[in-house]
Structure formats: C-alpha cells, structure tokens
C-alpha cells in the first residue's frame, strides 16, 4: 500500500470536522459528536480500501525468468486465425461454374452427376374400409 495508516487518520478528521461543524448549528452537542464519529469511521474505512486498491493497481510488475514464464503461460493464448483455404474454395467454385446443377457426393467424387430436383415420394397410407366388427373389437382390446 502507498503511505501509512496516518493518511487514513487525516482523511477521517477531514470528514469528521466539517460534519461536526455543520451538524452543531442545528443539533445538540451529543448528536453532532456521534455524527462526526460516524463520518470519521466511514472515511477511515473508505480511505483504507482506496489505498489498498491503489497499492495493488500501482504495484510494479514482477519480472520472472523466461523458462518459468513460458511454462506458466502455456495454453493462455488463443490463436483465432483461420488457415488459408483459397485454393480449395477456388476449385469448388470452378467446378460449380463449369457444371451448374451437378452435385458432388462421396459416391461420385470422381465423376460429375447431373441430378435435378426430385421431390420426396413417401409411401401412402391406406385404410381398409370393410373390416369385421369382431376383429376391430379385438384390436382395441389388445391396445388397452
């Protein structure tokens, strides 16, 4: 920390004396004294905390040897650069330009296949209109 605890005392009195003088004009002596003590205590604690934070912020950096620092900082840096893939991208764009609509799949990676749009053809659901009532009742009973 910077300085000594005397700074805290001085700043406490700097807060307590004006508080006492302002409070004495409209309050009894005891109330003014208590308010001055509260002001002194509050300023003492706040100045102690402020000095502690300043001491940590203004502390000079600790120099370490290079080997110890390298071991300690392993995994501390993240490289966010992407690899250069312009050749792959250019090749894919050229293939698409030469044969638009051709789809490159792992099965036909050696040859180009011209596959147009084909909608899905799901199987149709069928219902049997004429069933025996006994069979329907058995089916319902087996579900319960």
GROMACS .gro file of N, CA and C in nm, residues 14-130:
model
  351
   14UNK      N    1  -1.058   1.498   0.826
   14UNK     CA    2  -1.105   1.590   0.722
   14UNK      C    3  -1.256   1.573   0.702
   15UNK      N    4  -1.308   1.454   0.721
   15UNK     CA    5  -1.452   1.432   0.707
   15UNK      C    6  -1.526   1.463   0.837
   16UNK      N    7  -1.464   1.434   0.953
   16UNK     CA    8  -1.533   1.449   1.082
   16UNK      C    9  -1.552   1.595   1.122
   17UNK      N   10  -1.450   1.679   1.101
   17UNK     CA   11  -1.458   1.818   1.147
   17UNK      C   12  -1.568   1.895   1.073
   18UNK      N   13  -1.575   1.895   0.938
   18UNK     CA   14  -1.686   1.966   0.874
   18UNK      C   15  -1.823   1.907   0.911
   19UNK      N   16  -1.830   1.777   0.930
   19UNK     CA   17  -1.957   1.715   0.968
   19UNK      C   18  -2.000   1.767   1.105
   20UNK      N   19  -1.906   1.776   1.199
   20UNK     CA   20  -1.939   1.825   1.333
   20UNK      C   21  -1.983   1.972   1.327
   21UNK      N   22  -1.910   2.054   1.250
   21UNK     CA   23  -1.942   2.197   1.244
   21UNK      C   24  -2.078   2.222   1.179
   22UNK      N   25  -2.110   2.150   1.074
   22UNK     CA   26  -2.239   2.169   1.008
   22UNK      C   27  -2.352   2.117   1.095
   23UNK      N   28  -2.328   2.005   1.161
   23UNK     CA   29  -2.432   1.943   1.244
   23UNK      C   30  -2.453   2.019   1.374
   24UNK      N   31  -2.351   2.086   1.428
   24UNK     CA   32  -2.360   2.155   1.558
   24UNK      C   33  -2.456   2.275   1.552
   25UNK      N   34  -2.470   2.333   1.433
   25UNK     CA   35  -2.555   2.451   1.421
   25UNK      C   36  -2.702   2.418   1.446
   26UNK      N   37  -2.747   2.298   1.418
   26UNK     CA   38  -2.889   2.268   1.432
   26UNK      C   39  -2.918   2.146   1.520
   27UNK      N   40  -2.818   2.087   1.583
   27UNK     CA   41  -2.837   1.968   1.666
   27UNK      C   42  -2.764   1.986   1.800
   28UNK      N   43  -2.803   1.908   1.901
   28UNK     CA   44  -2.731   1.912   2.029
   28UNK      C   45  -2.589   1.860   2.012
   29UNK      N   46  -2.507   1.886   2.110
   29UNK     CA   47  -2.365   1.851   2.106
   29UNK      C   48  -2.345   1.699   2.093
   30UNK      N   49  -2.424   1.619   2.162
   30UNK     CA   50  -2.410   1.473   2.156
   30UNK      C   51  -2.439   1.417   2.017
   31UNK      N   52  -2.547   1.465   1.955
   31UNK     CA   53  -2.583   1.418   1.822
   31UNK      C   54  -2.476   1.459   1.721
   32UNK      N   55  -2.427   1.580   1.733
   32UNK     CA   56  -2.322   1.628   1.641
   32UNK      C   57  -2.196   1.545   1.658
   33UNK      N   58  -2.161   1.511   1.782
   33UNK     CA   59  -2.042   1.429   1.808
   33UNK      C   60  -2.056   1.289   1.750
   34UNK      N   61  -2.174   1.229   1.767
   34UNK     CA   62  -2.195   1.094   1.712
   34UNK      C   63  -2.186   1.097   1.559
   35UNK      N   64  -2.243   1.198   1.498
   35UNK     CA   65  -2.236   1.207   1.352
   35UNK      C   66  -2.091   1.230   1.305
   36UNK      N   67  -2.015   1.305   1.382
   36UNK     CA   68  -1.874   1.326   1.348
   36UNK      C   69  -1.796   1.194   1.359
   37UNK      N   70  -1.827   1.115   1.463
   37UNK     CA   71  -1.760   0.985   1.479
   37UNK      C   72  -1.797   0.893   1.363
   38UNK      N   73  -1.925   0.894   1.324
   38UNK     CA   74  -1.966   0.812   1.210
   38UNK      C   75  -1.894   0.856   1.082
   39UNK      N   76  -1.883   0.985   1.061
   39UNK     CA   77  -1.814   1.036   0.942
   39UNK      C   78  -1.666   0.998   0.944
   40UNK      N   79  -1.603   1.008   1.063
   40UNK     CA   80  -1.462   0.970   1.077
   40UNK      C   81  -1.445   0.822   1.044
   41UNK      N   82  -1.531   0.738   1.100
   41UNK     CA   83  -1.519   0.593   1.079
   41UNK      C   84  -1.541   0.558   0.932
   42UNK      N   85  -1.641   0.616   0.872
   42UNK     CA   86  -1.670   0.587   0.732
   42UNK      C   87  -1.555   0.629   0.642
   43UNK      N   88  -1.500   0.748   0.664
   43UNK     CA   89  -1.390   0.796   0.580
   43UNK      C   90  -1.263   0.716   0.605
   44UNK      N   91  -1.241   0.673   0.730
   44UNK     CA   92  -1.124   0.592   0.762
   44UNK      C   93  -1.129   0.461   0.684
   45UNK      N   94  -1.244   0.394   0.686
   45UNK     CA   95  -1.258   0.266   0.617
   45UNK      C   96  -1.250   0.285   0.466
   46UNK      N   97  -1.316   0.387   0.413
   46UNK     CA   98  -1.313   0.411   0.269
   46UNK      C   99  -1.172   0.446   0.221
   47UNK      N  100  -1.100   0.527   0.297
   47UNK     CA  101  -0.964   0.562   0.256
   47UNK      C  102  -0.872   0.441   0.264
   48UNK      N  103  -0.894   0.353   0.363
   48UNK     CA  104  -0.816   0.230   0.372
   48UNK      C  105  -0.840   0.143   0.248
   49UNK      N  106  -0.966   0.127   0.208
   49UNK     CA  107  -0.999   0.048   0.090
   49UNK      C  108  -0.942   0.112  -0.037
   50UNK      N  109  -0.953   0.244  -0.047
   50UNK     CA  110  -0.899   0.315  -0.164
   50UNK      C  111  -0.748   0.300  -0.173
   51UNK      N  112  -0.679   0.312  -0.060
   51UNK     CA  113  -0.534   0.296  -0.060
   51UNK      C  114  -0.494   0.154  -0.097
   52UNK      N  115  -0.571   0.056  -0.049
   52UNK     CA  116  -0.540  -0.083  -0.083
   52UNK      C  117  -0.555  -0.107  -0.234
   53UNK      N  118  -0.662  -0.054  -0.294
   53UNK     CA  119  -0.682  -0.070  -0.439
   53UNK      C  120  -0.574   0.002  -0.518
   54UNK      N  121  -0.538   0.123  -0.476
   54UNK     CA  122  -0.432   0.196  -0.544
   54UNK      C  123  -0.299   0.124  -0.531
   55UNK      N  124  -0.274   0.066  -0.414
   55UNK     CA  125  -0.150  -0.009  -0.395
   55UNK      C  126  -0.139  -0.128  -0.488
   56UNK      N  127  -0.251  -0.198  -0.508
   56UNK     CA  128  -0.248  -0.312  -0.600
   56UNK      C  129  -0.237  -0.267  -0.745
   57UNK      N  130  -0.301  -0.157  -0.779
   57UNK     CA  131  -0.300  -0.110  -0.917
   57UNK      C  132  -0.165  -0.051  -0.956
   58UNK      N  133  -0.098   0.013  -0.864
   58UNK     CA  134   0.028   0.080  -0.896
   58UNK      C  135   0.151  -0.004  -0.866
   59UNK      N  136   0.133  -0.129  -0.825
   59UNK     CA  137   0.244  -0.218  -0.795
   59UNK      C  138   0.319  -0.248  -0.924
   60UNK      N  139   0.453  -0.237  -0.923
   60UNK     CA  140   0.527  -0.268  -1.045
   60UNK      C  141   0.517  -0.417  -1.078
   61UNK      N  142   0.521  -0.449  -1.207
   61UNK     CA  143   0.509  -0.591  -1.244
   61UNK      C  144   0.629  -0.671  -1.197
   62UNK      N  145   0.604  -0.796  -1.164
   62UNK     CA  146   0.710  -0.885  -1.117
   62UNK      C  147   0.776  -0.949  -1.238
   63UNK      N  148   0.907  -0.936  -1.247
   63UNK     CA  149   0.980  -0.995  -1.359
   63UNK      C  150   1.017  -1.138  -1.323
   64UNK      N  151   0.989  -1.230  -1.416
   64UNK     CA  152   1.020  -1.371  -1.394
   64UNK      C  153   1.118  -1.416  -1.500
   65UNK      N  154   1.181  -1.527  -1.473
   65UNK     CA  155   1.271  -1.582  -1.574
   65UNK      C  156   1.189  -1.637  -1.689
   66UNK      N  157   1.250  -1.645  -1.806
   66UNK     CA  158   1.178  -1.682  -1.929
   66UNK      C  159   1.126  -1.825  -1.924
   67UNK      N  160   1.201  -1.919  -1.867
   67UNK     CA  161   1.158  -2.058  -1.865
   67UNK      C  162   1.035  -2.075  -1.777
   68UNK      N  163   1.035  -2.013  -1.662
   68UNK     CA  164   0.920  -2.023  -1.571
   68UNK      C  165   0.797  -1.955  -1.629
   69UNK      N  166   0.818  -1.844  -1.695
   69UNK     CA  167   0.705  -1.772  -1.754
   69UNK      C  168   0.647  -1.850  -1.871
   70UNK      N  169   0.731  -1.916  -1.949
   70UNK     CA  170   0.681  -1.993  -2.063
   70UNK      C  171   0.598  -2.111  -2.015
   71UNK      N  172   0.641  -2.178  -1.909
   71UNK     CA  173   0.566  -2.291  -1.854
   71UNK      C  174   0.434  -2.245  -1.794
   72UNK      N  175   0.437  -2.131  -1.729
   72UNK     CA  176   0.317  -2.081  -1.662
   72UNK      C  177   0.212  -2.034  -1.762
   73UNK      N  178   0.254  -1.981  -1.875
   73UNK     CA  179   0.162  -1.924  -1.973
   73UNK      C  180   0.116  -2.025  -2.078
   74UNK      N  181   0.148  -2.150  -2.062
   74UNK     CA  182   0.106  -2.249  -2.161
   74UNK      C  183  -0.045  -2.256  -2.165
   75UNK      N  184  -0.099  -2.249  -2.285
   75UNK     CA  185  -0.243  -2.257  -2.302
   75UNK      C  186  -0.314  -2.127  -2.271
   76UNK      N  187  -0.243  -2.021  -2.248
   76UNK     CA  188  -0.303  -1.894  -2.213
   76UNK      C  189  -0.338  -1.808  -2.333
   77UNK      N  190  -0.284  -1.841  -2.449
   77UNK     CA  191  -0.312  -1.762  -2.568
   77UNK      C  192  -0.393  -1.845  -2.666
   78UNK      N  193  -0.482  -1.781  -2.736
   78UNK     CA  194  -0.570  -1.847  -2.831
   78UNK      C  195  -0.547  -1.786  -2.968
   79UNK      N  196  -0.511  -1.869  -3.064
   79UNK     CA  197  -0.486  -1.823  -3.200
   79UNK      C  198  -0.616  -1.835  -3.278
   80UNK      N  199  -0.674  -1.722  -3.316
   80UNK     CA  200  -0.802  -1.721  -3.385
   80UNK      C  201  -0.788  -1.699  -3.535
   81UNK      N  202  -0.674  -1.733  -3.592
   81UNK     CA  203  -0.659  -1.718  -3.737
   81UNK      C  204  -0.706  -1.845  -3.806
   82UNK      N  205  -0.766  -1.828  -3.921
   82UNK     CA  206  -0.814  -1.943  -3.998
   82UNK      C  207  -0.710  -1.979  -4.102
   83UNK      N  208  -0.697  -2.107  -4.132
   83UNK     CA  209  -0.599  -2.147  -4.232
   83UNK      C  210  -0.641  -2.098  -4.371
   84UNK      N  211  -0.542  -2.083  -4.458
   84UNK     CA  212  -0.567  -2.034  -4.593
   84UNK      C  213  -0.624  -2.147  -4.678
   85UNK      N  214  -0.750  -2.136  -4.717
   85UNK     CA  215  -0.815  -2.238  -4.797
   85UNK      C  216  -0.865  -2.180  -4.929
   86UNK      N  217  -0.797  -2.081  -4.979
   86UNK     CA  218  -0.844  -2.016  -5.103
   86UNK      C  219  -0.834  -2.110  -5.222
   87UNK      N  220  -0.733  -2.200  -5.226
   87UNK     CA  221  -0.720  -2.292  -5.339
   87UNK      C  222  -0.838  -2.389  -5.344
   88UNK      N  223  -0.876  -2.443  -5.227
   88UNK     CA  224  -0.991  -2.534  -5.224
   88UNK      C  225  -1.119  -2.463  -5.265
   89UNK      N  226  -1.137  -2.342  -5.215
   89UNK     CA  227  -1.256  -2.265  -5.246
   89UNK      C  228  -1.262  -2.230  -5.394
   90UNK      N  229  -1.148  -2.193  -5.451
   90UNK     CA  230  -1.143  -2.160  -5.593
   90UNK      C  231  -1.176  -2.283  -5.677
   91UNK      N  232  -1.124  -2.399  -5.638
   91UNK     CA  233  -1.152  -2.522  -5.712
   91UNK      C  234  -1.299  -2.558  -5.708
   92UNK      N  235  -1.362  -2.545  -5.592
   92UNK     CA  236  -1.505  -2.575  -5.581
   92UNK      C  237  -1.588  -2.479  -5.664
   93UNK      N  238  -1.552  -2.351  -5.664
   93UNK     CA  239  -1.626  -2.253  -5.743
   93UNK      C  240  -1.611  -2.280  -5.892
   94UNK      N  241  -1.490  -2.320  -5.936
   94UNK     CA  242  -1.470  -2.350  -6.078
   94UNK      C  243  -1.552  -2.471  -6.121
   95UNK      N  244  -1.560  -2.575  -6.036
   95UNK     CA  245  -1.640  -2.692  -6.070
   95UNK      C  246  -1.787  -2.657  -6.078
   96UNK      N  247  -1.835  -2.572  -5.990
   96UNK     CA  248  -1.975  -2.532  -5.996
   96UNK      C  249  -2.001  -2.446  -6.118
   97UNK      N  250  -1.906  -2.365  -6.157
   97UNK     CA  251  -1.924  -2.278  -6.274
   97UNK      C  252  -1.926  -2.359  -6.403
   98UNK      N  253  -1.843  -2.462  -6.407
   98UNK     CA  254  -1.836  -2.544  -6.527
   98UNK      C  255  -1.960  -2.630  -6.543
   99UNK      N  256  -2.011  -2.688  -6.436
   99UNK     CA  257  -2.127  -2.777  -6.445
   99UNK      C  258  -2.229  -2.737  -6.339
  100UNK      N  259  -2.312  -2.634  -6.366
  100UNK     CA  260  -2.410  -2.595  -6.267
  100UNK      C  261  -2.516  -2.703  -6.252
  101UNK      N  262  -2.559  -2.727  -6.131
  101UNK     CA  263  -2.659  -2.828  -6.102
  101UNK      C  264  -2.598  -2.963  -6.072
  102UNK      N  265  -2.469  -2.978  -6.092
  102UNK     CA  266  -2.403  -3.104  -6.062
  102UNK      C  267  -2.377  -3.110  -5.911
  103UNK      N  268  -2.407  -3.222  -5.853
  103UNK     CA  269  -2.390  -3.238  -5.710
  103UNK      C  270  -2.271  -3.328  -5.686
  104UNK      N  271  -2.178  -3.286  -5.604
  104UNK     CA  272  -2.059  -3.363  -5.572
  104UNK      C  273  -2.085  -3.440  -5.443
  105UNK      N  274  -2.090  -3.571  -5.450
  105UNK     CA  275  -2.111  -3.653  -5.333
  105UNK      C  276  -1.993  -3.747  -5.317
  106UNK      N  277  -1.976  -3.808  -5.200
  106UNK     CA  278  -1.863  -3.900  -5.182
  106UNK      C  279  -1.869  -4.020  -5.277
  107UNK      N  280  -1.990  -4.066  -5.316
  107UNK     CA  281  -2.000  -4.182  -5.404
  107UNK      C  282  -1.951  -4.150  -5.544
  108UNK      N  283  -1.984  -4.030  -5.592
  108UNK     CA  284  -1.946  -3.995  -5.728
  108UNK      C  285  -1.842  -3.883  -5.729
  109UNK      N  286  -1.746  -3.890  -5.638
  109UNK     CA  287  -1.648  -3.782  -5.629
  109UNK      C  288  -1.560  -3.775  -5.753
  110UNK      N  289  -1.546  -3.888  -5.824
  110UNK     CA  290  -1.464  -3.888  -5.943
  110UNK      C  291  -1.538  -3.834  -6.064
  111UNK      N  292  -1.668  -3.850  -6.071
  111UNK     CA  293  -1.743  -3.805  -6.186
  111UNK      C  294  -1.853  -3.710  -6.144
  112UNK      N  295  -1.892  -3.624  -6.237
  112UNK     CA  296  -1.999  -3.530  -6.213
  112UNK      C  297  -2.131  -3.594  -6.250
  113UNK      N  298  -2.234  -3.578  -6.168
  113UNK     CA  299  -2.366  -3.634  -6.198
  113UNK      C  300  -2.465  -3.520  -6.205
  114UNK      N  301  -2.545  -3.520  -6.310
  114UNK     CA  302  -2.644  -3.414  -6.327
  114UNK      C  303  -2.775  -3.463  -6.267
  115UNK      N  304  -2.801  -3.419  -6.143
  115UNK     CA  305  -2.921  -3.460  -6.073
  115UNK      C  306  -3.006  -3.336  -6.052
  116UNK      N  307  -3.128  -3.339  -6.110
  116UNK     CA  308  -3.218  -3.227  -6.094
  116UNK      C  309  -3.299  -3.241  -5.966
  117UNK      N  310  -3.399  -3.159  -5.953
  117UNK     CA  311  -3.484  -3.163  -5.835
  117UNK      C  312  -3.577  -3.283  -5.841
  118UNK      N  313  -3.578  -3.361  -5.735
  118UNK     CA  314  -3.668  -3.476  -5.726
  118UNK      C  315  -3.739  -3.468  -5.592
  119UNK      N  316  -3.872  -3.449  -5.592
  119UNK     CA  317  -3.943  -3.440  -5.465
  119UNK      C  318  -3.945  -3.576  -5.396
  120UNK      N  319  -3.961  -3.573  -5.267
  120UNK     CA  320  -3.971  -3.696  -5.190
  120UNK      C  321  -4.100  -3.768  -5.226
  121UNK      N  322  -4.096  -3.898  -5.221
  121UNK     CA  323  -4.214  -3.977  -5.251
  121UNK      C  324  -4.239  -4.072  -5.134
  122UNK      N  325  -4.304  -4.021  -5.029
  122UNK     CA  326  -4.328  -4.108  -4.913
  122UNK      C  327  -4.435  -4.211  -4.945
  123UNK      N  328  -4.434  -4.324  -4.875
  123UNK     CA  329  -4.538  -4.424  -4.901
  123UNK      C  330  -4.673  -4.373  -4.857
  124UNK      N  331  -4.775  -4.411  -4.931
  124UNK     CA  332  -4.911  -4.365  -4.899
  124UNK      C  333  -4.970  -4.451  -4.789
  125UNK      N  334  -5.050  -4.386  -4.705
  125UNK     CA  335  -5.122  -4.459  -4.602
  125UNK      C  336  -5.252  -4.510  -4.661
  126UNK      N  337  -5.280  -4.633  -4.636
  126UNK     CA  338  -5.404  -4.692  -4.687
  126UNK      C  339  -5.489  -4.738  -4.570
  127UNK      N  340  -5.615  -4.735  -4.589
  127UNK     CA  341  -5.706  -4.783  -4.485
  127UNK      C  342  -5.797  -4.889  -4.546
  128UNK      N  343  -5.833  -4.985  -4.465
  128UNK     CA  344  -5.924  -5.090  -4.510
  128UNK      C  345  -6.063  -5.049  -4.465
  129UNK      N  346  -6.152  -5.035  -4.561
  129UNK     CA  347  -6.283  -4.983  -4.526
  129UNK      C  348  -6.375  -5.090  -4.468
  130UNK      N  349  -6.369  -5.211  -4.519
  130UNK     CA  350  -6.460  -5.316  -4.475
  130UNK      C  351  -6.385  -5.413  -4.383
   0.00000   0.00000   0.00000
